[in-house]
PDB file of C-alpha atoms and ligand atoms in Angstrom:
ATOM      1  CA  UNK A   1      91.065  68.637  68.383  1.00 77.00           C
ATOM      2  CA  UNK A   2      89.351  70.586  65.983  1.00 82.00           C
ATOM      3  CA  UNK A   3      89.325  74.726  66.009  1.00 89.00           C
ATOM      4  CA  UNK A   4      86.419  76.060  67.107  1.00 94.00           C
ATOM      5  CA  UNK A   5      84.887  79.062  65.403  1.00 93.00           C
ATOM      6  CA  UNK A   6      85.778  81.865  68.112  1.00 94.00           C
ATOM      7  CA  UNK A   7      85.810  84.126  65.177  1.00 92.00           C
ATOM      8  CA  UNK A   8      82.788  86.360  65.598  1.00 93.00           C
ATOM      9  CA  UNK A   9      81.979  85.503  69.165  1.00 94.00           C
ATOM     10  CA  UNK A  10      83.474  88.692  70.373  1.00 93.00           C
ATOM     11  CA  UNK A  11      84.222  86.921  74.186  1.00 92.00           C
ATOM     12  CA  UNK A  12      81.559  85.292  74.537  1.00 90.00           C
ATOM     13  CA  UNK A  13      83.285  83.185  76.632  1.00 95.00           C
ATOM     14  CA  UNK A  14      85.864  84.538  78.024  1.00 97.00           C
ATOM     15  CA  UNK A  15      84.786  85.751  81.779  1.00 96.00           C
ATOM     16  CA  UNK A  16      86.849  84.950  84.670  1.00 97.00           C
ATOM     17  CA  UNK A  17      89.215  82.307  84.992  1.00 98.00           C
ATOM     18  CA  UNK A  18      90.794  80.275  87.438  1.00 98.00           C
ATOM     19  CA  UNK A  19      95.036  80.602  86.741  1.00 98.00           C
ATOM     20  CA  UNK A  20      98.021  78.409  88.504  1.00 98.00           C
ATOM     21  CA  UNK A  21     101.196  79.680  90.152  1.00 97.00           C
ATOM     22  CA  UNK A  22     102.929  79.228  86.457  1.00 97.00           C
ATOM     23  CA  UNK A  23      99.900  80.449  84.324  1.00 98.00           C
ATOM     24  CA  UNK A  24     100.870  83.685  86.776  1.00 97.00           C
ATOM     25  CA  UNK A  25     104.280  83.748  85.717  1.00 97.00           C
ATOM     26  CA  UNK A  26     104.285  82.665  82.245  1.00 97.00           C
ATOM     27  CA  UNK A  27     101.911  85.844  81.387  1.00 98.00           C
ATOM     28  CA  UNK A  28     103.656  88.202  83.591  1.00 97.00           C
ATOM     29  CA  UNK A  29     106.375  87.280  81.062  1.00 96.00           C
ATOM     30  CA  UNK A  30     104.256  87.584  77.910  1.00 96.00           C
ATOM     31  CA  UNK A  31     103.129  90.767  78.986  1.00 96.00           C
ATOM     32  CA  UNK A  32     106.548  92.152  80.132  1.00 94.00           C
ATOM     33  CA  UNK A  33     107.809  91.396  75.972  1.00 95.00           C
ATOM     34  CA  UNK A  34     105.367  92.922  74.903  1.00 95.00           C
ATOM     35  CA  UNK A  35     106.047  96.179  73.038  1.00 96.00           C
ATOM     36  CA  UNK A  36     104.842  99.303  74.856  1.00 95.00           C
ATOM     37  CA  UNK A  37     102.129 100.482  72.266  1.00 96.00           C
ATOM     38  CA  UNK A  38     100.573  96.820  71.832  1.00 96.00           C
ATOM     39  CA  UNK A  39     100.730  96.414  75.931  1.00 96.00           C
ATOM     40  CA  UNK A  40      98.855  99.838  75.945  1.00 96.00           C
ATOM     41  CA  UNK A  41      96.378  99.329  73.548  1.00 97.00           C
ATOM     42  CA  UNK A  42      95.558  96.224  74.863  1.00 97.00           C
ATOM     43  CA  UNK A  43      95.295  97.338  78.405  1.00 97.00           C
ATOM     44  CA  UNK A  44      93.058  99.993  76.983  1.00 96.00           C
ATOM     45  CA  UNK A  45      90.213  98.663  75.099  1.00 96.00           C
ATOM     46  CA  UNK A  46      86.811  99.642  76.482  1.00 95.00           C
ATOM     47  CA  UNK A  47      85.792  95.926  77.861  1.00 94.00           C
ATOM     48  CA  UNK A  48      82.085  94.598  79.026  1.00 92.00           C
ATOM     49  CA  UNK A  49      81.668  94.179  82.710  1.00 92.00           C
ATOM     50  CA  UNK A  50      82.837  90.823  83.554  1.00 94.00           C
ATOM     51  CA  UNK A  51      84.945  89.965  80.225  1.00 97.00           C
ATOM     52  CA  UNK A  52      88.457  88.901  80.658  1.00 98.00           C
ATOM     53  CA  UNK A  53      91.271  91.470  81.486  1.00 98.00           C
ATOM     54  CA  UNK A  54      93.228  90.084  78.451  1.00 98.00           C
ATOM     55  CA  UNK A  55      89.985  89.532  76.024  1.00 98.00           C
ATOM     56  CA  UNK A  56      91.588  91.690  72.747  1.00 97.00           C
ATOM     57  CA  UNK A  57      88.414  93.347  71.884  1.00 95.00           C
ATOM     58  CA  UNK A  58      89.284  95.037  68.814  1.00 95.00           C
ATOM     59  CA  UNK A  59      91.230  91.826  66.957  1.00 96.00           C
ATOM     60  CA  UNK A  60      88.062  89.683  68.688  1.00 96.00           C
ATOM     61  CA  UNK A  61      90.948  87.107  69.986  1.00 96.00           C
ATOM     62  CA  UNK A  62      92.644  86.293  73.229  1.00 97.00           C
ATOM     63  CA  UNK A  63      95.229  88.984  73.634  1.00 97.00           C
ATOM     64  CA  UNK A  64      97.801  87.053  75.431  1.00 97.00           C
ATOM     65  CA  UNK A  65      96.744  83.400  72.979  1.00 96.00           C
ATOM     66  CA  UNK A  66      99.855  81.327  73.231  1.00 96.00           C
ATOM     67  CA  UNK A  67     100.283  82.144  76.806  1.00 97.00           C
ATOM     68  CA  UNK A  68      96.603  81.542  77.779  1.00 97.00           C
ATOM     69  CA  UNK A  69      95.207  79.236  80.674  1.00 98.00           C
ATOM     70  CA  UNK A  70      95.149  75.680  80.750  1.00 97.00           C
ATOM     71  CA  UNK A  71      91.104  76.116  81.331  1.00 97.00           C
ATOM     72  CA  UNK A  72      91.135  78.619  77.989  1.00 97.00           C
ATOM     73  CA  UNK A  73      92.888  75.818  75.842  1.00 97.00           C
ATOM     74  CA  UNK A  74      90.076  72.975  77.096  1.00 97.00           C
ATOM     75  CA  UNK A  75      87.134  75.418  76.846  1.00 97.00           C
ATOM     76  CA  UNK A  76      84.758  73.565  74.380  1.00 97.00           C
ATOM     77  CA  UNK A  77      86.229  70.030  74.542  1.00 98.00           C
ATOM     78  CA  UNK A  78      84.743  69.187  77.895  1.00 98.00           C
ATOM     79  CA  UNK A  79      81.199  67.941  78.873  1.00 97.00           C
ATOM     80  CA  UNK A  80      81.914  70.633  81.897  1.00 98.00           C
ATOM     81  CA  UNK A  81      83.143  73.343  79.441  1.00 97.00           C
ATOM     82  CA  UNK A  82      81.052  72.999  76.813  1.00 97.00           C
ATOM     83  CA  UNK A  83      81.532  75.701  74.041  1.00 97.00           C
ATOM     84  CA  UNK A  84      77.970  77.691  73.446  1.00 94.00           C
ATOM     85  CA  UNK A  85      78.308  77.809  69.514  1.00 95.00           C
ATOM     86  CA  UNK A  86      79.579  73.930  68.802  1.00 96.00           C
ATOM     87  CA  UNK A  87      78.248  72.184  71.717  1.00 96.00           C
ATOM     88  CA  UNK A  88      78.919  68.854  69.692  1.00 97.00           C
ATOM     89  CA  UNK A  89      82.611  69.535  70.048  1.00 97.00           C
ATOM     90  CA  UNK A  90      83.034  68.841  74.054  1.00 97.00           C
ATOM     91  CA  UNK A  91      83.480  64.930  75.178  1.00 97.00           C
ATOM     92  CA  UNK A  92      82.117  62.744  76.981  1.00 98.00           C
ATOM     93  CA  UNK A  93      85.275  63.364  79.999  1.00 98.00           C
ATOM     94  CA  UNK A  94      85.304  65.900  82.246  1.00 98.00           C
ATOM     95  CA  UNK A  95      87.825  68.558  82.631  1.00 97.00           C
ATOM     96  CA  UNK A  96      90.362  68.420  85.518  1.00 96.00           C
ATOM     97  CA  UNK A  97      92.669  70.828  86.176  1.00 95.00           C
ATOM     98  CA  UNK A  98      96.168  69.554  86.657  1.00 94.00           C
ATOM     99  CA  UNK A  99      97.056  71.966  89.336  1.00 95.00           C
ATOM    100  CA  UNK A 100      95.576  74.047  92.023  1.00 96.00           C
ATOM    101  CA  UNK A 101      94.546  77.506  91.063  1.00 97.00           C
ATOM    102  CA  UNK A 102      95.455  80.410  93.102  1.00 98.00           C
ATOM    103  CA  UNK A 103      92.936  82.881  92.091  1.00 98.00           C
ATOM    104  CA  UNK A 104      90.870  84.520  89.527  1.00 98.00           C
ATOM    105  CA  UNK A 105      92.155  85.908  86.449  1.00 97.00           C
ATOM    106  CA  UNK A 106      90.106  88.904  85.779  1.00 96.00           C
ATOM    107  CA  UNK A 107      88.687  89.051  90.057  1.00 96.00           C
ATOM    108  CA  UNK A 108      91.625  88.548  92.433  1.00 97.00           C
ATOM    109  CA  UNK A 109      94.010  89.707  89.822  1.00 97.00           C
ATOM    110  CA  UNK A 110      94.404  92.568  87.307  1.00 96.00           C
ATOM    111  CA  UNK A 111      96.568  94.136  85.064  1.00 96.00           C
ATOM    112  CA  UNK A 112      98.547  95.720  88.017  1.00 94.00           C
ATOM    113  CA  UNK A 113      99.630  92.008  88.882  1.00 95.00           C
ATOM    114  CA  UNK A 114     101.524  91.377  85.655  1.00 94.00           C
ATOM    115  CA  UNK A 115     103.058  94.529  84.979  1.00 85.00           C
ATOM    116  CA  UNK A 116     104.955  94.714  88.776  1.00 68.00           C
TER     117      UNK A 116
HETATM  118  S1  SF4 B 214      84.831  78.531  72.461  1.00 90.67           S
HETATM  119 FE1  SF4 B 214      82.795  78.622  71.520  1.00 90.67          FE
HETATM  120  S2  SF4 B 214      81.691  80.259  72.598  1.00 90.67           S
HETATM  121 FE2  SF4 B 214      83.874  80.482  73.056  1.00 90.67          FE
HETATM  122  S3  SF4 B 214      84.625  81.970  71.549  1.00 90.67           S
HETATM  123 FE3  SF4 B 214      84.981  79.900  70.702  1.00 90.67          FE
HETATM  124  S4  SF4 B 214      83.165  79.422  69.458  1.00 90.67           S
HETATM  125 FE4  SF4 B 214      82.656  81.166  70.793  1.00 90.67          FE
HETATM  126  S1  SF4 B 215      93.019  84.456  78.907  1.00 90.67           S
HETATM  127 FE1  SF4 B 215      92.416  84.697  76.791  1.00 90.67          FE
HETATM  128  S2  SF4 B 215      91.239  82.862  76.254  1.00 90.67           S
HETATM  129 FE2  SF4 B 215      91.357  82.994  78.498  1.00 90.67          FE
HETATM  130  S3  SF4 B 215      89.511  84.066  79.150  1.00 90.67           S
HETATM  131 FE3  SF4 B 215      91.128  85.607  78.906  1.00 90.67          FE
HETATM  132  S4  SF4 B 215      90.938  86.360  76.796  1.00 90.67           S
HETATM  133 FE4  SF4 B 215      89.792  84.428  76.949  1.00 90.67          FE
END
């Protein structure tokens, strides 16, 4: 799949999204290696209503990239997710998730729920 140019788009996209069970875990666990100051910093940034909790406002990338979503990593490739900049780029399939979601990144859970 080709990169998209996210460069620039300062979260455009990234509002509220659904996350799994594991999603949960795997970035409680980012978080938790995270050195203090980054984890901080990152908590920190001053962020639009309604952009993600994680949205790294000041290096205009995901803050928590390799640990992201399933629904972050398909954004753009989809006919249901289509990316706003390079519509082009999303097939003709629809996007599935693979496993039930158990709430809202961003809504029904916050920073609080990765740092416990
Ligand atoms: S997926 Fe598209 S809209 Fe979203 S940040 Fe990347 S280029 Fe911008
Ligand atoms: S987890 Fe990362 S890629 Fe997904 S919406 Fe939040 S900032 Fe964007």
């Amino acid at each position: 799949m080709k990169d998209l140019p996210c460069k620039g788009c300062k979260g455009l996209c990234c509002g509220p999204v659904p996350i799994t069970q594991q999603e949960k875990i795997n970035i409680k666990k980012a978080i938790r290696k995270m050195p203090n100051k980054k984890l901080l910093e990152l908590k920190n940034q001053p962020r639009l209503l309604g952009t993600c909790i994680f949205f790294d406002e000041s290096r205009d990338q995901c803050g928590i990239h390799s640990e992201r979503p399933s629904i972050c990593r398909a954004f753009g490739y989809y006919k249901n997710l289509v990316c706003f900049r390079v519509p082009a780029s999303a097939s003709s399939e629809t996007y599935i998730a693979k496993e039930k979601p158990i709430g809202i990144l961003s809504i029904d859970f916050t920073w609080d729920h990765f740092r416990k």
